[in-house]
Short mmCIF file of C-alpha atoms in Angstrom, two decimals:
data_model
loop_
_atom_site.label_atom_id
_atom_site.label_comp_id
_atom_site.label_asym_id
_atom_site.label_seq_id
_atom_site.Cartn_x
_atom_site.Cartn_y
_atom_site.Cartn_z
CA MET A 24 82.32 93.43 103.21
CA HIS A 25 84.92 93.29 100.52
CA VAL A 26 88.17 91.23 101.12
CA GLY A 27 91.10 90.98 98.77
CA TYR A 28 93.55 88.08 98.79
CA LEU A 29 96.58 86.85 96.80
CA GLY A 30 94.81 84.89 93.99
CA PRO A 31 94.07 83.03 91.87
CA LYS A 32 90.96 81.38 93.12
CA ASN A 33 91.79 78.07 94.80
CA SER A 34 95.29 79.38 95.90
CA PHE A 35 96.27 78.35 99.57
CA THR A 36 95.49 82.19 100.42
CA TYR A 37 92.02 81.71 98.99
CA GLN A 38 91.68 78.74 101.22
CA ALA A 39 92.60 80.88 104.34
CA ALA A 40 90.17 83.82 103.14
CA SER A 41 87.10 81.42 102.78
CA TYR A 42 87.98 79.69 106.09
CA CYS A 43 87.82 83.27 107.72
CA PHE A 44 84.71 84.68 105.92
CA ASP A 45 81.53 82.99 105.14
CA SER A 46 79.67 85.70 103.38
CA ALA A 47 82.37 88.23 102.21
CA VAL A 48 82.93 89.19 98.54
CA LEU A 49 86.36 87.69 97.94
CA THR A 50 88.56 89.27 95.20
CA PRO A 51 91.78 87.76 93.98
CA PHE A 52 94.76 89.92 93.25
CA THR A 53 97.73 88.85 91.08
CA SER A 54 100.48 89.85 93.45
CA ILE A 55 100.93 90.78 97.13
CA PRO A 56 102.02 94.47 96.55
CA ASN A 57 98.72 94.92 94.38
CA CYS A 58 96.69 93.36 97.20
CA LEU A 59 98.27 95.79 99.96
CA ASN A 60 97.89 98.74 97.50
CA ALA A 61 94.19 98.06 97.19
CA LEU A 62 93.82 98.05 100.98
CA LYS A 63 95.92 101.30 101.29
CA LYS A 64 93.73 102.99 98.81
CA ASP A 65 90.42 101.58 100.50
CA HIS A 66 89.34 99.73 97.52
CA ILE A 67 88.86 96.70 99.75
CA ASP A 68 88.02 96.34 103.59
CA TYR A 69 90.37 93.74 104.48
CA ALA A 70 93.39 91.79 102.78
CA ILE A 71 94.50 88.35 103.52
CA VAL A 72 98.27 87.62 102.50
CA PRO A 73 100.60 84.76 103.40
CA ILE A 74 103.31 85.89 105.91
CA GLU A 75 105.51 82.78 106.87
CA ASN A 76 105.78 79.16 105.80
CA SER A 77 107.42 76.63 108.22
CA LEU A 78 109.72 75.32 105.35
CA GLU A 79 110.61 78.50 103.53
CA GLY A 80 110.43 81.19 106.13
CA SER A 81 108.91 84.74 105.89
CA VAL A 82 107.27 85.91 102.71
CA HIS A 83 109.30 89.01 102.25
CA THR A 84 106.93 90.71 99.79
CA SER A 85 104.22 90.66 102.61
CA VAL A 86 106.50 91.54 105.42
CA ASP A 87 108.45 94.37 103.64
CA GLY A 88 104.98 95.69 102.31
CA LEU A 89 103.87 96.26 105.85
CA PHE A 90 107.11 98.09 107.08
CA ASN A 91 107.02 101.90 107.50
CA GLN A 92 103.36 102.53 107.26
CA LYS A 93 100.90 103.36 110.04
CA ASP A 94 97.39 102.60 108.68
CA ILE A 95 97.31 98.83 108.30
CA GLN A 96 97.22 96.61 111.38
CA VAL A 97 96.98 92.74 111.74
CA TYR A 98 93.50 91.75 113.04
CA GLN A 99 93.89 87.99 112.71
CA GLU A 100 96.43 85.17 112.02
CA ILE A 101 95.13 82.04 110.16
CA ILE A 102 97.40 79.03 110.14
CA LEU A 103 96.81 76.38 107.40
CA PRO A 104 98.39 73.05 106.80
CA ILE A 105 100.04 73.05 103.34
CA GLU A 106 100.24 69.88 101.29
CA GLN A 107 101.55 69.85 97.86
CA GLN A 108 100.71 67.12 95.18
CA LEU A 109 102.37 66.21 91.99
CA LEU A 110 99.84 66.44 89.39
CA VAL A 111 99.47 65.09 85.79
CA LYS A 112 96.76 64.99 83.23
CA ASN A 113 97.55 61.39 82.22
CA VAL A 114 98.97 58.94 84.81
CA THR A 115 100.87 56.89 82.23
CA VAL A 116 103.19 59.96 81.39
CA ILE A 117 106.54 60.19 82.85
CA PRO A 118 107.09 63.92 83.48
CA GLU A 119 110.08 65.54 81.62
CA LYS A 120 109.29 68.92 83.00
CA ILE A 121 107.66 70.13 86.36
CA LEU A 122 106.00 73.51 86.63
CA SER A 123 105.15 75.38 89.79
CA HIS A 124 105.57 78.48 91.95
CA PRO A 125 108.94 79.05 93.50
CA GLN A 126 107.75 78.54 96.84
CA ALA A 127 106.09 75.24 96.08
CA ILE A 128 109.16 74.08 94.33
CA ALA A 129 111.29 74.93 97.36
CA GLN A 130 108.94 73.18 99.71
CA SER A 131 109.29 70.00 97.49
CA GLN A 132 113.06 70.25 97.04
CA THR A 133 114.02 66.82 98.69
CA PHE A 134 111.19 65.10 96.84
CA LEU A 135 112.26 66.56 93.53
CA GLU A 136 116.16 65.92 94.07
CA THR A 137 115.23 62.24 95.03
CA TYR A 138 112.78 61.20 92.44
CA TYR A 139 113.15 63.70 89.58
CA PRO A 140 116.84 64.83 89.67
CA ASP A 141 117.16 65.25 85.74
CA CYS A 142 113.68 66.78 85.29
CA LEU A 143 113.49 70.38 84.00
CA ILE A 144 111.88 72.60 86.71
CA GLU A 145 110.12 75.61 85.62
CA GLN A 146 108.98 78.54 87.73
CA VAL A 147 105.51 79.96 86.92
CA ALA A 148 103.48 82.59 88.64
CA SER A 149 101.21 80.37 90.80
CA THR A 150 100.52 76.75 91.54
CA THR A 151 97.02 77.19 90.06
CA PHE A 152 98.45 78.47 86.77
CA ALA A 153 100.73 75.40 86.82
CA ALA A 154 97.74 72.93 87.20
CA GLN A 155 95.83 74.85 84.46
CA TYR A 156 98.74 74.75 81.98
CA VAL A 157 99.07 70.87 82.52
CA ALA A 158 95.32 70.44 82.13
CA ASN A 159 95.51 72.52 78.77
CA HIS A 160 98.51 70.74 77.30
CA PRO A 161 97.50 66.98 77.64
CA THR A 162 100.03 65.85 74.82
CA GLU A 163 103.23 67.09 76.77
CA SER A 164 105.23 65.14 79.27
CA ILE A 165 104.62 67.83 82.01
CA ALA A 166 103.57 67.65 85.83
CA ALA A 167 102.47 70.45 88.17
CA ILE A 168 103.05 70.91 91.81
CA ALA A 169 99.82 72.19 93.29
CA SER A 170 97.05 71.58 95.92
CA LYS A 171 94.44 68.75 95.79
CA GLU A 172 91.92 71.43 95.25
CA ALA A 173 93.69 72.44 92.06
CA ALA A 174 93.58 68.77 91.01
CA GLU A 175 89.79 68.67 91.34
CA GLU A 176 89.33 72.00 89.80
CA TYR A 177 91.22 71.09 86.56
CA GLY A 178 90.51 67.30 86.45
CA LEU A 179 94.11 66.20 86.99
CA HIS A 180 95.36 62.99 88.63
CA ILE A 181 97.70 62.88 91.67
CA LEU A 182 100.83 61.11 90.72
CA SER A 183 102.58 61.61 94.09
CA ARG A 184 100.84 62.56 97.35
CA ASN A 185 102.00 65.29 99.86
CA ILE A 186 105.41 65.62 98.26
CA GLN A 187 106.23 68.69 100.64
CA ASP A 188 109.59 68.11 102.63
CA ASN A 189 107.86 67.99 105.88
CA ARG A 190 104.50 66.55 107.12
CA PHE A 191 104.12 69.60 109.31
CA ASN A 192 104.29 72.08 106.50
CA GLN A 193 102.11 75.20 107.61
CA THR A 194 101.54 78.62 106.39
CA ARG A 195 100.65 81.66 108.39
CA PHE A 196 98.31 84.17 106.82
CA TRP A 197 97.47 87.66 108.07
CA LEU A 198 94.09 89.33 107.92
CA LEU A 199 95.04 92.96 107.43
CA GLY A 200 92.83 96.03 107.68
CA LYS A 201 92.38 99.50 108.91
CA LYS A 202 89.59 98.82 111.48
CA PRO A 203 89.03 95.96 113.88
CA LEU A 204 86.68 93.10 112.89
CA LYS A 205 83.23 93.23 114.77
CA ASP A 206 83.42 89.71 116.46
CA SER A 207 86.86 89.35 117.73
CA LEU A 208 88.44 86.34 119.40
CA PRO A 209 90.71 86.55 122.36
CA ILE A 210 94.09 88.29 121.65
CA GLU A 211 97.11 85.85 121.58
CA LYS A 212 99.97 87.55 120.07
CA LEU A 213 101.61 90.99 119.24
CA THR A 214 103.89 91.63 116.28
CA LEU A 215 106.48 94.42 116.38
CA PHE A 216 108.92 95.77 113.71
CA ILE A 217 111.86 97.29 115.50
CA THR A 218 114.48 99.39 113.78
CA LEU A 219 117.75 99.83 115.90
CA PRO A 220 119.72 103.11 115.82
CA ASN A 221 122.89 102.84 113.51
CA ASN A 222 126.37 101.94 114.83
CA ALA A 223 125.22 101.06 118.41
CA PRO A 224 127.10 97.74 119.23
CA GLY A 225 125.24 95.22 121.18
CA ILE A 226 121.94 97.33 120.82
CA LEU A 227 119.98 94.06 119.87
CA HIS A 228 121.24 92.41 123.13
CA LYS A 229 119.91 95.57 125.11
CA VAL A 230 116.49 95.34 123.36
CA LEU A 231 116.30 91.61 124.23
CA SER A 232 117.36 92.41 127.76
CA ALA A 233 114.20 94.63 128.11
CA PHE A 234 112.15 91.52 127.47
CA ALA A 235 114.14 88.90 129.13
CA TRP A 236 114.49 90.38 132.54
CA ARG A 237 110.68 90.80 132.63
CA SER A 238 110.17 87.05 131.59
CA ILE A 239 108.44 88.23 128.48
CA ASP A 240 108.83 85.29 125.95
CA LEU A 241 109.57 85.96 122.32
CA SER A 242 108.21 83.34 119.76
CA LYS A 243 110.00 84.77 116.85
CA ILE A 244 112.84 87.03 116.14
CA GLU A 245 113.91 87.75 112.50
CA SER A 246 115.89 90.28 110.73
CA ARG A 247 115.05 91.97 107.32
CA PRO A 248 117.30 94.24 105.36
CA LEU A 249 116.44 97.96 105.54
CA LYS A 250 117.18 98.11 101.76
CA THR A 251 119.79 100.70 102.49
CA GLU A 252 123.07 98.80 102.34
CA LEU A 253 124.22 95.34 103.16
CA GLY A 254 124.29 94.68 106.95
CA GLU A 255 121.43 97.07 107.95
CA TYR A 256 118.33 95.37 109.15
CA TYR A 257 115.00 95.80 110.84
CA PHE A 258 113.65 93.10 113.22
CA ILE A 259 110.34 91.33 113.33
CA LEU A 260 109.50 90.21 116.94
CA ASP A 261 106.45 88.08 117.87
CA VAL A 262 105.42 88.37 121.54
CA PRO A 263 102.94 85.71 122.98
CA VAL A 264 100.36 87.78 125.00
CA THR A 265 99.07 86.37 128.22
CA ASN A 266 98.27 88.55 131.13
CA ASN A 267 101.54 90.42 130.52
CA LYS A 268 100.23 93.48 128.61
CA ASP A 269 101.60 95.92 131.04
CA LEU A 270 104.93 94.40 131.35
CA ILE A 271 104.93 94.44 127.59
CA ASN A 272 104.17 98.19 127.64
CA TYR A 273 106.96 98.96 130.13
CA ALA A 274 109.48 96.95 127.85
CA LEU A 275 108.41 98.92 124.82
CA GLU A 276 108.73 102.23 126.49
CA GLU A 277 112.25 101.24 127.63
CA ILE A 278 113.30 100.07 124.21
CA SER A 279 112.21 103.50 122.65
CA LEU A 280 114.35 105.16 125.21
CA LEU A 281 117.39 103.27 123.88
CA GLY A 282 116.84 104.99 120.45
CA ALA A 283 114.88 102.25 118.74
CA THR A 284 111.86 102.80 116.50
CA ILE A 285 108.90 100.40 117.00
CA GLN A 286 106.15 99.90 114.63
CA HIS A 287 103.12 98.10 116.23
CA LEU A 288 101.64 95.63 113.85
CA GLY A 289 98.81 94.92 116.29
CA TYR A 290 97.49 92.46 118.92
CA TYR A 291 95.64 89.74 117.41
CA PRO A 292 94.00 86.16 117.67
CA ILE A 293 95.18 83.06 115.94
CA VAL A 294 92.86 80.59 114.36
CA ILE A 295 94.34 77.27 113.24
CA LYS A 296 92.59 75.10 110.48
CA GLU A 297 93.04 71.35 111.24
CA ARG A 298 94.29 68.99 108.57
CA MET B 5 141.01 73.85 89.26
CA HIS B 6 137.30 73.27 88.79
CA VAL B 7 134.69 75.87 89.97
CA GLY B 8 130.95 75.40 89.85
CA TYR B 9 128.62 78.40 89.94
CA LEU B 10 125.06 79.28 89.68
CA GLY B 11 124.50 79.68 85.89
CA PRO B 12 123.74 80.55 83.27
CA LYS B 13 126.80 82.14 81.91
CA ASN B 14 126.69 85.84 82.41
CA SER B 15 124.65 85.58 85.48
CA PHE B 16 125.60 87.74 88.47
CA THR B 17 127.28 84.71 89.99
CA TYR B 18 129.28 84.11 86.91
CA GLN B 19 130.63 87.67 87.26
CA ALA B 20 131.42 86.97 90.87
CA ALA B 21 133.28 83.59 89.74
CA SER B 22 135.23 85.40 87.01
CA TYR B 23 136.17 88.11 89.44
CA CYS B 24 137.67 85.66 91.76
CA PHE B 25 139.47 83.12 89.24
CA ASP B 26 141.51 84.06 86.18
CA SER B 27 142.34 80.57 85.07
CA ALA B 28 139.91 78.23 86.61
CA VAL B 29 137.42 76.00 84.57
CA LEU B 30 134.14 77.53 85.38
CA THR B 31 131.00 75.42 85.02
CA PRO B 32 127.45 76.48 85.25
CA PHE B 33 124.74 74.69 87.43
CA THR B 34 121.14 75.20 86.82
CA SER B 35 120.19 75.59 90.51
CA ILE B 36 121.96 76.13 93.85
CA PRO B 37 121.14 72.66 95.15
CA ASN B 38 122.74 71.02 92.18
CA CYS B 39 125.78 73.24 92.58
CA LEU B 40 126.21 72.34 96.33
CA ASN B 41 125.63 68.63 95.61
CA ALA B 42 128.36 68.61 93.01
CA LEU B 43 130.68 69.99 95.70
CA LYS B 44 129.58 67.40 98.30
CA LYS B 45 130.31 64.64 95.74
CA ASP B 46 133.75 66.19 94.79
CA HIS B 47 132.68 66.65 91.15
CA ILE B 48 134.13 70.24 91.58
CA ASP B 49 136.72 71.86 93.78
CA TYR B 50 134.85 75.00 94.80
CA ALA B 51 131.33 76.37 94.37
CA ILE B 52 130.23 80.10 94.07
CA VAL B 53 126.67 80.87 95.16
CA PRO B 54 124.80 83.95 96.04
CA ILE B 55 124.11 84.39 99.74
CA GLU B 56 122.55 87.70 100.44
CA ASN B 57 121.16 90.59 98.63
CA SER B 58 120.92 94.08 100.21
CA LEU B 59 117.25 94.49 99.06
CA GLU B 60 115.94 90.96 99.16
CA GLY B 61 117.89 89.42 102.17
CA SER B 62 119.22 86.00 102.37
CA VAL B 63 119.17 83.50 99.54
CA HIS B 64 117.46 80.76 101.37
CA THR B 65 118.25 77.88 99.26
CA SER B 66 122.02 78.69 99.68
CA VAL B 67 121.95 79.23 103.47
CA ASP B 68 119.65 76.15 104.15
CA GLY B 69 121.83 73.97 101.94
CA LEU B 70 124.78 74.60 104.07
CA PHE B 71 123.02 73.97 107.33
CA ASN B 72 123.59 70.73 109.20
CA GLN B 73 126.59 69.58 107.28
CA LYS B 74 130.37 69.60 108.29
CA ASP B 75 132.44 69.30 105.17
CA ILE B 76 131.98 72.55 103.34
CA GLN B 77 133.47 75.81 104.52
CA VAL B 78 133.36 79.38 103.46
CA TYR B 79 136.70 80.50 102.09
CA GLN B 80 135.92 83.83 100.61
CA GLU B 81 133.18 86.33 100.42
CA ILE B 82 132.71 88.39 97.31
CA ILE B 83 130.49 91.50 97.30
CA LEU B 84 129.13 92.72 93.74
CA PRO B 85 127.37 95.80 92.83
CA ILE B 86 124.00 94.60 91.24
CA GLU B 87 122.36 96.78 88.64
CA GLN B 88 119.19 95.84 86.81
CA GLN B 89 118.20 96.98 83.45
CA LEU B 90 114.99 97.00 81.43
CA LEU B 91 115.83 95.34 78.04
CA VAL B 92 114.04 95.27 74.83
CA LYS B 93 114.75 94.05 71.38
CA ASN B 94 113.22 97.15 69.62
CA VAL B 95 113.30 100.59 71.46
CA THR B 96 109.92 101.65 69.79
CA VAL B 97 107.91 98.96 71.46
CA ILE B 98 105.87 99.67 74.72
CA PRO B 99 106.32 96.46 76.69
CA GLU B 100 103.01 94.65 77.65
CA LYS B 101 104.96 91.76 79.47
CA ILE B 102 108.08 91.89 81.45
CA LEU B 103 110.07 88.75 82.21
CA SER B 104 112.63 88.09 84.76
CA HIS B 105 113.86 85.90 87.58
CA PRO B 106 111.84 86.51 90.92
CA GLN B 107 114.81 88.08 92.74
CA ALA B 108 115.36 90.61 89.94
CA ILE B 109 111.53 91.40 89.81
CA ALA B 110 111.59 91.98 93.65
CA GLN B 111 114.63 94.21 93.30
CA SER B 112 112.81 96.29 90.95
CA GLN B 113 109.36 96.50 92.56
CA THR B 114 109.13 100.29 93.07
CA PHE B 115 110.15 100.95 89.36
CA LEU B 116 107.68 98.37 88.13
CA GLU B 117 104.89 99.66 90.49
CA THR B 118 105.43 103.18 89.24
CA TYR B 119 105.98 103.00 85.65
CA TYR B 120 104.56 99.59 84.80
CA PRO B 121 101.51 99.11 87.17
CA ASP B 122 99.31 97.32 84.56
CA CYS B 123 102.04 95.28 82.80
CA LEU B 124 102.04 91.53 83.06
CA ILE B 125 105.10 90.47 85.06
CA GLU B 126 106.36 86.87 84.35
CA GLN B 127 108.66 85.02 86.56
CA VAL B 128 111.24 82.91 84.61
CA ALA B 129 114.23 80.81 85.68
CA SER B 130 117.00 83.31 85.14
CA THR B 131 117.63 86.78 84.08
CA THR B 132 119.65 85.51 81.19
CA PHE B 133 116.78 83.32 80.21
CA ALA B 134 114.51 86.41 80.18
CA ALA B 135 117.03 88.39 77.95
CA GLN B 136 117.64 85.36 75.57
CA TYR B 137 113.69 84.98 75.31
CA VAL B 138 113.11 88.81 74.53
CA ALA B 139 116.00 88.50 71.88
CA ASN B 140 114.39 85.42 70.21
CA HIS B 141 110.84 86.81 70.04
CA PRO B 142 111.44 90.24 68.27
CA THR B 143 107.76 90.64 67.25
CA GLU B 144 106.35 90.42 70.78
CA SER B 145 105.80 93.48 73.08
CA ILE B 146 108.06 92.02 75.88
CA ALA B 147 110.92 93.26 77.91
CA ALA B 148 113.35 91.59 80.19
CA ILE B 149 114.86 92.65 83.47
CA ALA B 150 118.61 91.65 83.28
CA SER B 151 122.17 92.97 83.47
CA LYS B 152 124.03 95.10 80.94
CA GLU B 153 126.20 92.21 80.18
CA ALA B 154 123.08 90.28 79.13
CA ALA B 155 122.08 93.25 76.90
CA GLU B 156 125.43 92.99 75.01
CA GLU B 157 125.39 89.26 74.91
CA TYR B 158 121.83 89.12 73.29
CA GLY B 159 121.93 92.33 71.23
CA LEU B 160 119.21 94.16 73.35
CA HIS B 161 118.65 97.81 73.99
CA ILE B 162 118.46 99.35 77.44
CA LEU B 163 114.98 100.94 77.78
CA SER B 164 115.43 102.03 81.36
CA ARG B 165 118.70 102.06 83.21
CA ASN B 166 119.50 100.95 86.73
CA ILE B 167 115.92 100.27 87.57
CA GLN B 168 116.62 98.47 90.94
CA ASP B 169 115.07 99.94 93.95
CA ASN B 170 118.27 101.29 95.47
CA ARG B 171 121.50 102.62 94.17
CA PHE B 172 123.53 100.58 96.51
CA ASN B 173 121.96 97.25 95.56
CA GLN B 174 124.75 94.59 96.32
CA THR B 175 124.92 90.94 96.65
CA ARG B 176 127.07 88.77 98.75
CA PHE B 177 128.53 85.62 97.24
CA TRP B 178 130.35 82.79 99.06
CA LEU B 179 133.34 80.63 97.53
CA LEU B 180 132.68 77.32 99.21
CA GLY B 181 134.99 74.30 99.35
CA LYS B 182 136.40 71.54 101.39
CA LYS B 183 139.99 72.87 101.60
CA PRO B 184 141.55 76.35 101.84
CA LEU B 185 142.66 78.43 98.92
CA LYS B 186 146.47 78.47 98.38
CA ASP B 187 146.83 82.36 98.44
CA SER B 188 144.59 83.48 101.18
CA LEU B 189 143.86 87.17 102.09
CA PRO B 190 143.60 88.35 105.70
CA ILE B 191 140.61 87.05 107.71
CA GLU B 192 137.77 89.51 108.23
CA LYS B 193 134.55 87.67 109.21
CA LEU B 194 133.31 84.61 110.94
CA THR B 195 129.90 83.05 110.14
CA LEU B 196 128.11 80.77 112.66
CA PHE B 197 124.83 78.74 112.52
CA ILE B 198 123.49 78.45 116.05
CA THR B 199 120.53 76.16 117.08
CA LEU B 200 119.15 76.89 120.39
CA PRO B 201 117.83 74.23 122.71
CA ASN B 202 113.87 73.87 122.69
CA ASN B 203 111.69 75.52 125.08
CA ALA B 204 114.36 77.72 126.79
CA PRO B 205 112.84 80.99 127.23
CA GLY B 206 115.22 83.99 126.82
CA ILE B 207 117.87 81.71 125.47
CA LEU B 208 118.81 83.95 122.44
CA HIS B 209 119.37 86.85 124.79
CA LYS B 210 121.80 84.69 126.90
CA VAL B 211 123.58 83.74 123.62
CA LEU B 212 123.93 87.40 122.71
CA SER B 213 125.05 88.24 126.15
CA ALA B 214 128.06 86.03 125.77
CA PHE B 215 129.14 88.26 122.95
CA ALA B 216 127.94 91.60 124.30
CA TRP B 217 129.74 91.58 127.71
CA ARG B 218 132.94 90.75 125.70
CA SER B 219 132.35 93.63 123.33
CA ILE B 220 132.22 91.36 120.22
CA ASP B 221 130.19 92.98 117.81
CA LEU B 222 127.71 91.10 115.56
CA SER B 223 127.28 92.44 112.01
CA LYS B 224 124.24 90.11 111.36
CA ILE B 225 121.85 88.07 113.17
CA GLU B 226 119.12 86.31 111.29
CA SER B 227 116.72 83.48 111.93
CA ARG B 228 115.80 80.59 109.55
CA PRO B 229 113.04 78.03 110.09
CA LEU B 230 114.35 74.72 111.33
CA LYS B 231 111.80 73.16 108.91
CA THR B 232 110.34 71.14 111.72
CA GLU B 233 107.29 73.27 112.70
CA LEU B 234 106.38 77.06 112.82
CA GLY B 235 108.19 78.91 115.32
CA GLU B 236 111.55 76.85 115.43
CA TYR B 237 114.55 78.51 114.04
CA TYR B 238 118.27 78.48 113.76
CA PHE B 239 120.21 81.70 113.81
CA ILE B 240 122.84 82.92 111.33
CA LEU B 241 125.42 85.19 113.07
CA ASP B 242 128.32 87.04 111.46
CA VAL B 243 131.24 88.24 113.53
CA PRO B 244 133.64 90.75 112.31
CA VAL B 245 137.01 89.41 113.30
CA THR B 246 139.72 91.73 114.39
CA ASN B 247 142.23 90.81 117.05
CA ASN B 248 139.46 89.27 119.11
CA LYS B 249 139.91 85.55 118.11
CA ASP B 250 140.44 84.25 121.62
CA LEU B 251 137.47 86.18 123.01
CA ILE B 252 135.32 84.69 120.22
CA ASN B 253 136.44 81.33 121.32
CA TYR B 254 135.60 81.75 124.96
CA ALA B 255 132.18 83.26 123.88
CA LEU B 256 131.57 79.95 121.74
CA GLU B 257 132.67 77.68 124.46
CA GLU B 258 130.05 79.49 127.09
CA ILE B 259 127.23 79.08 124.27
CA SER B 260 127.89 75.58 123.76
CA LEU B 261 127.59 75.05 127.68
CA LEU B 262 124.12 76.75 127.48
CA GLY B 263 122.95 73.75 125.24
CA ALA B 264 123.12 75.57 121.97
CA THR B 265 124.65 73.67 118.85
CA ILE B 266 127.19 75.77 116.98
CA GLN B 267 128.09 75.13 113.28
CA HIS B 268 131.26 76.92 112.12
CA LEU B 269 130.97 78.07 108.55
CA GLY B 270 134.52 79.36 108.65
CA TYR B 271 136.76 82.34 109.15
CA TYR B 272 137.11 84.18 105.69
CA PRO B 273 138.36 87.35 103.89
CA ILE B 274 136.05 89.63 101.84
CA VAL B 275 136.67 91.08 98.51
CA ILE B 276 134.55 93.83 97.12
CA LYS B 277 134.21 94.63 93.53
CA GLU B 278 133.83 98.39 92.82
CA ARG B 279 131.08 99.70 90.63
#
């Protein structure tokens, strides 16, 4: 089996992929669109991409890349704890520049503002690239924000530990494919993309009513721009699935009758990696 | 009057700032948190930051930076057309690497996937930095995604024009401050941040009901993570204001009684810069 993931090796997505698969061939991709395209063209059997971080919110490239297509479904959700470290080559150096991926920088905003308010912050393509760069430039006064796995891989020292803004920083990843996995866990959640008809005031309220009066809980509701003009959105809804599958189907039927377009991303199980 | 904006000079935010103010002192800041902090500490009178792009959605650093504070209000919204250009120093060069800010790269995703699928894409701190870098390295096979103003400023050629994914690419900017502007335009919109009480199923539906049965339209509803754990959100609501201010106040009173916390970002006018 051939699984693509958002690389490079040792990225958080790599950790999610190796947590899911013991024996698959794991291939890194340089970007989320490249990884999703490989799955669309059947160059890989499954893809693993980040979907949402508890500090930063949805990963838009992943979510938007799955909108408006029919073939790809979610077959598993993987939740990983995300801990960021401030890494240096030489512990006696005071960093004048800190390199990392924009998401990791955003996750460490409070730490950076408190302890490194005057430091130059430079965005690079990945936390792994940042760690590698710091390892390869031992004479520069630079640091990287990256994982402890990256510290081990590139022989760096941890100058400050767990610098992310919140102890409970977690990221959700999706295992995506065109056919179900052989061994499947019990279903826990359903994700839907719902596009509302234009110029229908209060339509979101009506859509939510279809769930509310059936006591169907929603664990997430989020809007994303339709990329047409400002103020037009589609909605991402997560529905926890218990023994309410029939009720959910009735609600969806009703919502279609209201003129909304529903895209099923699939019913899927959730696995959580402990810290 | 002293106005801070997300720099550098010639950034899209700079264009929004100069469209608003003829005679103010405009000071660039290197990041949105730095700009908001300067306003909090009264080092500047007003701040202008990007809030939402029609392709990419909300600018999280701006929105989250305004959450959970009382002093700063929105006094004006500015909407600008955003057009991205592919810039080179030498028109005969075929770019092997393209540099830009992550937002500009995301806005040009379809163009890049179609015409430059194998090109290395490198994230840098700003579109202006990208343009400047290309200008300063005339022997490298590189291009920048940036504005036509940046092309003029740094003497670059436009290799491909208006490469953003959508003709109607626009960005909303907010003019933020602690006291109203002297000359104010008619109010058009209200923005609210609403935090729902924990573990209250269907509560978002109840909040929306308070607006819906009064026929108060919502032009935007979006969730942002509360940065506590996965699955806890606050909501950003935009309410177009007509002659319905009393009705809006009754709805907000009712929503408070449901146990929700409401943060007013202010009633404000909207100015739209034509293409």
